[in-house]
PDB file of C-alpha atoms in Angstrom:
ATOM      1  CA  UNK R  10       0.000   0.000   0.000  1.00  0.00           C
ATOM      2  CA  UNK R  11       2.685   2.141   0.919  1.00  0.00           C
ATOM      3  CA  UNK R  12       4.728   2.021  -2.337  1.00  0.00           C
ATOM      4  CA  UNK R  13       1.374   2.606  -4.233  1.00  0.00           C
ATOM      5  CA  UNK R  14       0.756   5.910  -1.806  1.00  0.00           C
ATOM      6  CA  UNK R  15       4.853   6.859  -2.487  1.00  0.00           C
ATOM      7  CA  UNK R  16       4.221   6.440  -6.638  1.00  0.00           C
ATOM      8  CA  UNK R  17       0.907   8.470  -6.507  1.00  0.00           C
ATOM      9  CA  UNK R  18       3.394  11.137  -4.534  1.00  0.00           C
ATOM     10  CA  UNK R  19       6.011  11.112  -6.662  1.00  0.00           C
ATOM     11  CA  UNK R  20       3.990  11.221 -10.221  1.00  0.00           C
ATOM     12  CA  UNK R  21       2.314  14.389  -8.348  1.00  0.00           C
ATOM     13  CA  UNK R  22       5.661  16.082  -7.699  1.00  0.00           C
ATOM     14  CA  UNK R  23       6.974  15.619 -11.400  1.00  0.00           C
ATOM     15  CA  UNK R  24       3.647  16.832 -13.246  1.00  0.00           C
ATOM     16  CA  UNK R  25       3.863  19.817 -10.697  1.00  0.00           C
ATOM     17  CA  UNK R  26       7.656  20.659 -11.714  1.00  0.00           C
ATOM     18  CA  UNK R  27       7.224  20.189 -15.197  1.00  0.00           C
ATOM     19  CA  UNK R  28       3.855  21.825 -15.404  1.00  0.00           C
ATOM     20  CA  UNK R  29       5.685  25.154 -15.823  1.00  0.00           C
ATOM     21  CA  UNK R  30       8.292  23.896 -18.456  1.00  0.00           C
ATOM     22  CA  UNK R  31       5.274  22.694 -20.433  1.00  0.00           C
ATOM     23  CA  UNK R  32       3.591  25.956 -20.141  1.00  0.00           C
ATOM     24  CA  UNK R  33       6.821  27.697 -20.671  1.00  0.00           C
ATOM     25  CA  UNK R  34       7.594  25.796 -24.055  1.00  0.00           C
ATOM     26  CA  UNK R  35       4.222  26.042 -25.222  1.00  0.00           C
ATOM     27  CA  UNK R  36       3.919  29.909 -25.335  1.00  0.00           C
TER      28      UNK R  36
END
């Protein structure tokens, strides 16, 4: 359960930091 919770965490931290590089890029 715990290294379902930890992925879930981790996926949420990357989209979050490359969020702005995406948005950056795009314009």
């Amino acid at each position: 359960m715990a290294l379902t919770q930890y992925t879930c965490f981790f996926m949420f931290m990357t989209l979050c930091s490359l969020l702005p590089l995406l948005l950056f890029f795009i314009e």
